[in-house]
Amino acid sequence: MTAPTPAAGTRRARAWSEAPIIRLFTFGQSRPLGLVVLLAVFAVVATKPSWSPIDSLRYWLFDSYQQVFPRVRRADAAKAIIVAIDEDSLAQFGQWPWPRTLLSRMLEQIGNAHPKAIGIDLLLPESDRLSARRLTSSLVDGTPQLRHQLAALPGNDEATGGVIAKLPVVIAVAGVDETRTARTNVRSAPVLVQGGDFDPYVRHFADALSSLDATARSARGHGLINIDAPDGVVRRPLMVASVAGVLLPSLSLDLLRVAAGADHFRLLIGRRGVQSMGYLDRRYPANADGTLWLHFGASDASRFVSAAQVLEGRTDASQFAGKIVLIGVTGLGLQDYQTTPLHTRMAGVEIHAQMVDNFVDGHFLQRSDAMLALECILLAACSLALIVILPGWRPAASIGVFVAVVVVLLSSGYLLFELQHILLDAMLPALGTSLVFGVLITGNLANADSQRRQLRRQLNDQRAVTERMTGELEAARRIQLDMLPPASSAAMGDPRFTLHALMAPARDVSGDLYDFFKLDADRLFFLVGDVSGKGLAACMFMAVSKALYKSAALRLLHAPNGARIGDAMRVANGELSRDNAGMLFVTVFSGVLNLVNGRLEYSNAGHDAPSLLRVDASEVQSLQAGAGPPLCAVDDFPYVSSVHELRRGDILVIVTDGVPEAMDASGQLYGRRRLLELLSAIKTSVPTSEIAAHIHDDVRRFVGSAEPSDDLAVMVLQWHGA
């Protein structure tokens, strides 16, 4: 049988792995294309280091660092306390803005506790509407004398300024991008710039928005409160910026300067921009644009004190002593809230407090210019490693290696953040490596699919060959069976004997053989043989052996007083040995039974001795006489004939070595002892066909699921008498 061929004019559909674009992936096992993708990634990074998609992924990763490892506020470094103008304060003292007198009273209460510095995170650009001077314009029935007396009183803004002058206060300043009509007089502590010009690097604001000059001019410091959040999330607040041409520090940094008693700042400019800013002997690292990466912690309710409690004198002075106090609004109606990397909204005043804590305990997140170079090195190393080792690997193994590389990269980023507070953008090498891996895995899958299709074609070809061989073996089996006589002697119609033969090949065809036929009306010839080996070669030699032996038997034994069975064995040995290039041999037990008197003449060429079941004995007897070597083993061997007289009802059982040498799954042999025990339990009244089937079934039960070790043949002959 051959495999079906496509009809003429039909075309095999092209597989996806054979498409031209996919063949490009598999060229050189996809290594060249992997290198091209790697170079393309480097080109994008070099030309667009701040490309929006790259920045978005980078910020997402950095935010996840903070979410996994948020900053833990240390009690010994908790310097910032917030006096919050919260919902309770607004409900008790009225809507914002409050009268300056109320603010002055709150400042005095805080100042009595001797804090290191007080930061007012509030903008008071308009005069107090409740000042005495402003009230004169609203008087309808007031006398000129009353109006004059009210106008002579000091304003609330000046009074607040007087309170501020006595305390270490830092006033908030907000930078604006448009120039205002009434320009603000921007004040700042002196800044000593070292190393170069700051102008190309820091953020610039055209003008400022601050409190009234009467309130702000007497403050010891002025700090910037702008919190930049380009994508709506505060990550890098300003540390220093240029406001109307004046360098202005952040509110938190100026609070620390005032708390330390310093009178100026030092700004260090490097080759790539701002390097650090500080005062006295303190230096705080900054990003090149004057910002800093802020390590956020969860909102801490313990740092908040309600303004209502302060105004009512219900606070403990030790809460503010030696601390940095920030005054700000947290009432939800005032909308001074920002989104942080922790995915929580936080009041602006608390963000300044977190900046103070970062400065105080020296806990800074670091991302230097060298980090991008390190990330590119990691990208190149991981991608080149995949390009070298992955092509040719199985897809499952390739995916395992890729997942391990990505896990190591991302784990390194989290580990560096936790141990060294370093911001490593592991997303860049991970994504670049993923693109390279995508090319490599596509090539691997295409190669695998191509090989699978090739194997399928080979399998189909092999299946066609196997089907053809199976058909030929089936034909050989049918021919072999046709060469054998019927399994039962019933067709001969002779009541003087009963004979039944059974053969079971280990493979498709058998190397065992049997034959029986009458030499004349009163003599029955029979033989059982076993060719060395099994399979097709044994089958062919079996056919030759049977034909040559039958020919010798018919020539020599046909006459009643002719040659003996040993002579036929010797002639058959010579003829089989003449053309035996395969060096095979065959064991044979053959005999001639006289159906009149039960005289059995037999000869044995290396075969297992037959078993004799006697009608008058319980033990099984073996016919050991007349033994010689197998045919084709010794040239011109003088095989002899032996004679045994059968009694009426005696049964002769002849088996090939497929019975005693049958092997179970554990390697144990069936053995001749088991066969003799089986035969001892059989009575001579049992039909020969049942005896043969009983032997075969017992062997198969013993073998079980194990593969048959050899061909099996059984012949059972019973003489019933004349």
mmCIF file of C-alpha atoms in Angstrom, residues 217-506:
data_model
loop_
_atom_site.group_PDB
_atom_site.id
_atom_site.type_symbol
_atom_site.label_atom_id
_atom_site.label_comp_id
_atom_site.label_asym_id
_atom_site.label_seq_id
_atom_site.Cartn_x
_atom_site.Cartn_y
_atom_site.Cartn_z
ATOM 1 C CA ARG A 217 8.969 91.412 54.192
ATOM 2 C CA SER A 218 9.842 90.676 57.811
ATOM 3 C CA ALA A 219 9.983 86.876 57.314
ATOM 4 C CA ARG A 220 13.346 85.165 57.690
ATOM 5 C CA GLY A 221 12.876 83.097 54.593
ATOM 6 C CA HIS A 222 10.887 82.768 51.394
ATOM 7 C CA GLY A 223 10.347 79.332 49.875
ATOM 8 C CA LEU A 224 8.849 78.067 46.642
ATOM 9 C CA ILE A 225 5.709 75.934 46.988
ATOM 10 C CA ASN A 226 5.280 74.921 43.342
ATOM 11 C CA ILE A 227 4.891 71.142 42.970
ATOM 12 C CA ASP A 228 5.248 70.113 39.330
ATOM 13 C CA ALA A 229 3.231 67.085 38.206
ATOM 14 C CA PRO A 230 3.271 66.892 34.384
ATOM 15 C CA ASP A 231 1.171 63.714 34.269
ATOM 16 C CA GLY A 232 -0.808 64.506 37.424
ATOM 17 C CA VAL A 233 1.483 62.565 39.793
ATOM 18 C CA VAL A 234 4.003 64.311 42.051
ATOM 19 C CA ARG A 235 7.362 62.540 41.801
ATOM 20 C CA ARG A 236 10.062 65.204 41.439
ATOM 21 C CA PRO A 237 9.211 68.425 43.323
ATOM 22 C CA LEU A 238 11.340 71.490 42.712
ATOM 23 C CA MET A 239 14.334 71.985 44.977
ATOM 24 C CA VAL A 240 15.394 75.295 43.439
ATOM 25 C CA ALA A 241 14.043 77.452 40.598
ATOM 26 C CA SER A 242 14.472 80.859 39.049
ATOM 27 C CA VAL A 243 11.559 83.182 39.863
ATOM 28 C CA ALA A 244 11.668 86.564 38.115
ATOM 29 C CA GLY A 245 15.430 86.160 37.813
ATOM 30 C CA VAL A 246 15.945 85.291 41.508
ATOM 31 C CA LEU A 247 17.081 81.823 42.644
ATOM 32 C CA LEU A 248 14.480 80.611 45.088
ATOM 33 C CA PRO A 249 14.751 77.401 47.166
ATOM 34 C CA SER A 250 11.804 75.203 47.989
ATOM 35 C CA LEU A 251 9.796 75.932 51.115
ATOM 36 C CA SER A 252 11.057 72.765 52.798
ATOM 37 C CA LEU A 253 14.719 73.523 52.040
ATOM 38 C CA ASP A 254 14.456 77.126 53.262
ATOM 39 C CA LEU A 255 12.801 75.925 56.460
ATOM 40 C CA LEU A 256 15.815 73.715 57.124
ATOM 41 C CA ARG A 257 18.184 76.654 56.470
ATOM 42 C CA VAL A 258 16.305 78.874 58.933
ATOM 43 C CA ALA A 259 16.186 76.018 61.468
ATOM 44 C CA ALA A 260 19.975 75.604 61.155
ATOM 45 C CA GLY A 261 20.621 79.351 61.490
ATOM 46 C CA ALA A 262 22.347 79.651 58.100
ATOM 47 C CA ASP A 263 22.199 82.923 56.203
ATOM 48 C CA HIS A 264 22.828 81.694 52.636
ATOM 49 C CA PHE A 265 22.732 78.681 50.298
ATOM 50 C CA ARG A 266 25.401 77.043 48.148
ATOM 51 C CA LEU A 267 24.373 75.805 44.683
ATOM 52 C CA LEU A 268 26.812 73.511 42.857
ATOM 53 C CA ILE A 269 26.557 73.313 39.058
ATOM 54 C CA GLY A 270 28.234 70.411 37.219
ATOM 55 C CA ARG A 271 28.910 69.556 33.599
ATOM 56 C CA ARG A 272 25.372 68.253 33.071
ATOM 57 C CA GLY A 273 23.445 70.623 35.344
ATOM 58 C CA VAL A 274 22.634 71.071 39.016
ATOM 59 C CA GLN A 275 24.494 68.680 41.294
ATOM 60 C CA SER A 276 23.599 69.749 44.829
ATOM 61 C CA MET A 277 22.256 72.533 47.001
ATOM 62 C CA GLY A 278 22.780 73.115 50.701
ATOM 63 C CA TYR A 279 23.852 75.403 53.487
ATOM 64 C CA LEU A 280 26.653 75.383 56.030
ATOM 65 C CA ASP A 281 28.250 71.938 55.728
ATOM 66 C CA ARG A 282 25.123 70.187 54.456
ATOM 67 C CA ARG A 283 24.817 69.141 50.811
ATOM 68 C CA TYR A 284 21.641 67.699 49.321
ATOM 69 C CA PRO A 285 21.965 65.978 45.915
ATOM 70 C CA ALA A 286 19.674 67.235 43.172
ATOM 71 C CA ASN A 287 18.704 66.233 39.669
ATOM 72 C CA ALA A 288 20.225 68.202 36.787
ATOM 73 C CA ASP A 289 17.085 70.383 36.482
ATOM 74 C CA GLY A 290 17.018 71.345 40.181
ATOM 75 C CA THR A 291 14.404 68.762 41.203
ATOM 76 C CA LEU A 292 14.751 65.775 43.528
ATOM 77 C CA TRP A 293 13.198 62.327 43.512
ATOM 78 C CA LEU A 294 11.012 62.247 46.601
ATOM 79 C CA HIS A 295 10.584 58.987 48.498
ATOM 80 C CA PHE A 296 7.004 59.023 49.692
ATOM 81 C CA GLY A 297 5.599 57.381 52.759
ATOM 82 C CA ALA A 298 2.010 56.750 53.672
ATOM 83 C CA SER A 299 0.029 59.666 55.056
ATOM 84 C CA ASP A 300 0.683 59.890 58.800
ATOM 85 C CA ALA A 301 -2.161 61.249 60.906
ATOM 86 C CA SER A 302 0.149 61.615 63.933
ATOM 87 C CA ARG A 303 1.951 64.556 62.323
ATOM 88 C CA PHE A 304 -1.254 66.620 62.000
ATOM 89 C CA VAL A 305 -2.539 69.058 64.630
ATOM 90 C CA SER A 306 -5.837 70.846 64.050
ATOM 91 C CA ALA A 307 -5.625 74.662 63.891
ATOM 92 C CA ALA A 308 -8.723 74.756 66.084
ATOM 93 C CA GLN A 309 -6.830 73.000 68.882
ATOM 94 C CA VAL A 310 -3.946 75.477 68.589
ATOM 95 C CA LEU A 311 -6.243 78.524 68.711
ATOM 96 C CA GLU A 312 -8.076 77.137 71.714
ATOM 97 C CA GLY A 313 -4.828 76.380 73.552
ATOM 98 C CA ARG A 314 -5.512 72.656 73.686
ATOM 99 C CA THR A 315 -2.104 71.556 72.348
ATOM 100 C CA ASP A 316 0.952 70.374 74.213
ATOM 101 C CA ALA A 317 3.902 72.760 73.734
ATOM 102 C CA SER A 318 6.272 69.784 73.444
ATOM 103 C CA GLN A 319 4.645 68.918 70.129
ATOM 104 C CA PHE A 320 6.240 71.972 68.511
ATOM 105 C CA ALA A 321 9.414 72.433 70.571
ATOM 106 C CA GLY A 322 12.500 72.020 68.397
ATOM 107 C CA LYS A 323 10.397 70.975 65.403
ATOM 108 C CA ILE A 324 9.663 72.439 61.996
ATOM 109 C CA VAL A 325 6.023 73.504 61.898
ATOM 110 C CA LEU A 326 4.096 73.838 58.641
ATOM 111 C CA ILE A 327 0.802 75.698 58.485
ATOM 112 C CA GLY A 328 -1.449 74.747 55.618
ATOM 113 C CA VAL A 329 -4.989 74.025 54.527
ATOM 114 C CA THR A 330 -6.321 70.492 54.310
ATOM 115 C CA GLY A 331 -10.062 71.170 54.170
ATOM 116 C CA LEU A 332 -11.444 69.259 51.216
ATOM 117 C CA GLY A 333 -13.283 72.309 49.977
ATOM 118 C CA LEU A 334 -9.935 74.086 49.391
ATOM 119 C CA GLN A 335 -8.748 71.447 46.892
ATOM 120 C CA ASP A 336 -5.045 71.586 47.819
ATOM 121 C CA TYR A 337 -4.461 67.881 47.144
ATOM 122 C CA GLN A 338 -1.993 66.115 44.833
ATOM 123 C CA THR A 339 -1.672 62.525 43.587
ATOM 124 C CA THR A 340 1.443 60.667 44.754
ATOM 125 C CA PRO A 341 3.182 57.522 43.432
ATOM 126 C CA LEU A 342 1.423 55.594 46.193
ATOM 127 C CA HIS A 343 -1.820 56.194 44.227
ATOM 128 C CA THR A 344 -3.198 58.252 47.108
ATOM 129 C CA ARG A 345 -4.102 61.942 47.170
ATOM 130 C CA MET A 346 -2.094 63.962 49.660
ATOM 131 C CA ALA A 347 -2.408 67.561 50.882
ATOM 132 C CA GLY A 348 0.244 69.852 49.427
ATOM 133 C CA VAL A 349 1.424 70.855 52.900
ATOM 134 C CA GLU A 350 2.059 67.187 53.744
ATOM 135 C CA ILE A 351 4.174 66.801 50.602
ATOM 136 C CA HIS A 352 6.362 69.651 51.898
ATOM 137 C CA ALA A 353 6.515 67.878 55.257
ATOM 138 C CA GLN A 354 7.660 64.669 53.540
ATOM 139 C CA MET A 355 10.363 66.679 51.747
ATOM 140 C CA VAL A 356 11.555 67.979 55.135
ATOM 141 C CA ASP A 357 11.737 64.403 56.470
ATOM 142 C CA ASN A 358 13.694 63.279 53.385
ATOM 143 C CA PHE A 359 16.174 66.100 53.940
ATOM 144 C CA VAL A 360 16.484 65.553 57.691
ATOM 145 C CA ASP A 361 17.249 61.833 57.625
ATOM 146 C CA GLY A 362 19.316 62.053 54.412
ATOM 147 C CA HIS A 363 17.029 59.557 52.710
ATOM 148 C CA PHE A 364 17.223 60.473 49.015
ATOM 149 C CA LEU A 365 16.277 58.541 45.910
ATOM 150 C CA GLN A 366 19.171 58.533 43.466
ATOM 151 C CA ARG A 367 19.146 58.435 39.695
ATOM 152 C CA SER A 368 22.368 59.753 38.214
ATOM 153 C CA ASP A 369 23.236 60.229 34.552
ATOM 154 C CA ALA A 370 25.199 56.968 34.693
ATOM 155 C CA MET A 371 21.990 54.981 35.254
ATOM 156 C CA LEU A 372 20.934 55.291 31.608
ATOM 157 C CA ALA A 373 24.336 53.952 30.527
ATOM 158 C CA LEU A 374 23.989 51.046 32.984
ATOM 159 C CA GLU A 375 20.503 50.278 31.665
ATOM 160 C CA CYS A 376 21.823 50.227 28.086
ATOM 161 C CA ILE A 377 24.620 47.872 29.152
ATOM 162 C CA LEU A 378 22.079 45.548 30.763
ATOM 163 C CA LEU A 379 19.941 45.721 27.606
ATOM 164 C CA ALA A 380 22.921 44.834 25.401
ATOM 165 C CA ALA A 381 24.164 42.046 27.693
ATOM 166 C CA CYS A 382 20.784 40.331 28.078
ATOM 167 C CA SER A 383 19.827 40.698 24.401
ATOM 168 C CA LEU A 384 23.186 39.444 23.117
ATOM 169 C CA ALA A 385 23.034 36.502 25.511
ATOM 170 C CA LEU A 386 19.606 35.557 24.128
ATOM 171 C CA ILE A 387 20.790 36.064 20.537
ATOM 172 C CA VAL A 388 23.719 33.702 21.137
ATOM 173 C CA ILE A 389 22.041 30.893 23.061
ATOM 174 C CA LEU A 390 18.342 30.807 22.112
ATOM 175 C CA PRO A 391 18.250 30.073 18.341
ATOM 176 C CA GLY A 392 17.823 26.366 17.861
ATOM 177 C CA TRP A 393 16.357 25.794 21.325
ATOM 178 C CA ARG A 394 12.897 24.397 21.803
ATOM 179 C CA PRO A 395 10.260 27.131 22.305
ATOM 180 C CA ALA A 396 9.415 25.960 25.840
ATOM 181 C CA ALA A 397 13.060 26.180 26.930
ATOM 182 C CA SER A 398 13.460 29.564 25.198
ATOM 183 C CA ILE A 399 10.448 30.986 27.018
ATOM 184 C CA GLY A 400 11.817 29.699 30.324
ATOM 185 C CA VAL A 401 15.175 31.435 29.770
ATOM 186 C CA PHE A 402 13.469 34.686 28.712
ATOM 187 C CA VAL A 403 11.168 34.707 31.752
ATOM 188 C CA ALA A 404 14.182 34.104 34.008
ATOM 189 C CA VAL A 405 16.055 37.050 32.429
ATOM 190 C CA VAL A 406 13.092 39.426 32.850
ATOM 191 C CA VAL A 407 12.524 38.295 36.445
ATOM 192 C CA VAL A 408 16.208 38.889 37.266
ATOM 193 C CA LEU A 409 16.111 42.370 35.688
ATOM 194 C CA LEU A 410 12.961 43.483 37.498
ATOM 195 C CA SER A 411 14.090 41.914 40.771
ATOM 196 C CA SER A 412 17.383 43.806 40.500
ATOM 197 C CA GLY A 413 15.469 47.069 40.185
ATOM 198 C CA TYR A 414 13.416 46.401 43.321
ATOM 199 C CA LEU A 415 16.486 45.177 45.215
ATOM 200 C CA LEU A 416 18.540 48.278 44.377
ATOM 201 C CA PHE A 417 15.655 50.522 45.400
ATOM 202 C CA GLU A 418 15.225 48.801 48.752
ATOM 203 C CA LEU A 419 18.913 48.517 49.662
ATOM 204 C CA GLN A 420 20.501 51.596 48.069
ATOM 205 C CA HIS A 421 17.512 53.847 47.175
ATOM 206 C CA ILE A 422 18.675 53.731 43.541
ATOM 207 C CA LEU A 423 16.141 54.187 40.734
ATOM 208 C CA LEU A 424 17.103 51.645 38.088
ATOM 209 C CA ASP A 425 14.839 51.652 35.055
ATOM 210 C CA ALA A 426 14.687 47.872 34.640
ATOM 211 C CA MET A 427 11.782 48.363 32.234
ATOM 212 C CA LEU A 428 14.091 49.584 29.450
ATOM 213 C CA PRO A 429 16.310 46.471 29.275
ATOM 214 C CA ALA A 430 13.291 44.242 29.964
ATOM 215 C CA LEU A 431 11.247 45.683 27.075
ATOM 216 C CA GLY A 432 14.232 45.823 24.715
ATOM 217 C CA THR A 433 15.078 42.230 25.548
ATOM 218 C CA SER A 434 11.412 41.312 25.002
ATOM 219 C CA LEU A 435 11.504 42.745 21.474
ATOM 220 C CA VAL A 436 14.675 40.799 20.680
ATOM 221 C CA PHE A 437 13.161 37.681 22.219
ATOM 222 C CA GLY A 438 10.029 38.130 20.124
ATOM 223 C CA VAL A 439 12.145 37.969 16.975
ATOM 224 C CA LEU A 440 14.101 34.962 18.249
ATOM 225 C CA ILE A 441 11.042 33.025 19.407
ATOM 226 C CA THR A 442 9.306 33.711 16.095
ATOM 227 C CA GLY A 443 12.326 32.228 14.341
ATOM 228 C CA ASN A 444 12.354 29.267 16.725
ATOM 229 C CA LEU A 445 8.642 28.647 16.254
ATOM 230 C CA ALA A 446 8.994 28.916 12.491
ATOM 231 C CA ASN A 447 11.912 26.469 12.543
ATOM 232 C CA ALA A 448 9.978 24.146 14.841
ATOM 233 C CA ASP A 449 6.915 24.299 12.597
ATOM 234 C CA SER A 450 9.031 23.675 9.525
ATOM 235 C CA GLN A 451 10.733 20.711 11.188
ATOM 236 C CA ARG A 452 7.380 19.419 12.389
ATOM 237 C CA ARG A 453 6.007 19.550 8.871
ATOM 238 C CA GLN A 454 9.115 17.846 7.538
ATOM 239 C CA LEU A 455 8.807 15.138 10.187
ATOM 240 C CA ARG A 456 5.147 14.756 9.324
ATOM 241 C CA ARG A 457 6.042 14.237 5.671
ATOM 242 C CA GLN A 458 8.712 11.722 6.671
ATOM 243 C CA LEU A 459 6.207 10.035 8.970
ATOM 244 C CA ASN A 460 3.678 9.813 6.161
ATOM 245 C CA ASP A 461 6.343 8.308 3.923
ATOM 246 C CA GLN A 462 7.352 5.896 6.666
ATOM 247 C CA ARG A 463 3.731 5.065 7.320
ATOM 248 C CA ALA A 464 3.289 4.243 3.644
ATOM 249 C CA VAL A 465 6.363 2.009 3.774
ATOM 250 C CA THR A 466 5.091 0.399 6.983
ATOM 251 C CA GLU A 467 1.664 -0.189 5.476
ATOM 252 C CA ARG A 468 3.266 -1.733 2.439
ATOM 253 C CA MET A 469 5.459 -3.967 4.613
ATOM 254 C CA THR A 470 2.461 -4.847 6.771
ATOM 255 C CA GLY A 471 0.578 -5.885 3.693
ATOM 256 C CA GLU A 472 3.510 -7.950 2.510
ATOM 257 C CA LEU A 473 3.880 -9.569 5.942
ATOM 258 C CA GLU A 474 0.170 -10.357 5.972
ATOM 259 C CA ALA A 475 0.536 -11.966 2.579
ATOM 260 C CA ALA A 476 3.536 -13.924 3.880
ATOM 261 C CA ARG A 477 1.516 -15.037 6.908
ATOM 262 C CA ARG A 478 -1.322 -16.245 4.694
ATOM 263 C CA ILE A 479 1.144 -18.098 2.461
ATOM 264 C CA GLN A 480 2.778 -19.671 5.526
ATOM 265 C CA LEU A 481 -0.556 -20.792 6.917
ATOM 266 C CA ASP A 482 -1.545 -22.182 3.522
ATOM 267 C CA MET A 483 1.653 -24.266 3.515
ATOM 268 C CA LEU A 484 0.693 -25.919 6.799
ATOM 269 C CA PRO A 485 -1.794 -28.785 6.952
ATOM 270 C CA PRO A 486 -5.112 -28.265 8.740
ATOM 271 C CA ALA A 487 -4.742 -27.837 12.477
ATOM 272 C CA SER A 488 -6.825 -30.962 13.126
ATOM 273 C CA SER A 489 -6.657 -34.496 11.758
ATOM 274 C CA ALA A 490 -10.439 -34.664 11.560
ATOM 275 C CA ALA A 491 -10.269 -34.076 7.819
ATOM 276 C CA MET A 492 -8.419 -37.385 7.377
ATOM 277 C CA GLY A 493 -11.407 -39.327 8.710
ATOM 278 C CA ASP A 494 -9.250 -41.963 10.474
ATOM 279 C CA PRO A 495 -10.665 -42.944 13.894
ATOM 280 C CA ARG A 496 -7.427 -44.640 14.960
ATOM 281 C CA PHE A 497 -5.799 -41.340 16.005
ATOM 282 C CA THR A 498 -6.559 -37.746 16.849
ATOM 283 C CA LEU A 499 -4.072 -34.940 16.175
ATOM 284 C CA HIS A 500 -4.336 -31.209 16.814
ATOM 285 C CA ALA A 501 -1.682 -28.567 16.121
ATOM 286 C CA LEU A 502 -1.506 -24.904 17.190
ATOM 287 C CA MET A 503 0.972 -22.191 16.223
ATOM 288 C CA ALA A 504 1.262 -18.580 17.589
ATOM 289 C CA PRO A 505 3.970 -16.355 16.074
ATOM 290 C CA ALA A 506 5.795 -13.802 18.238
#
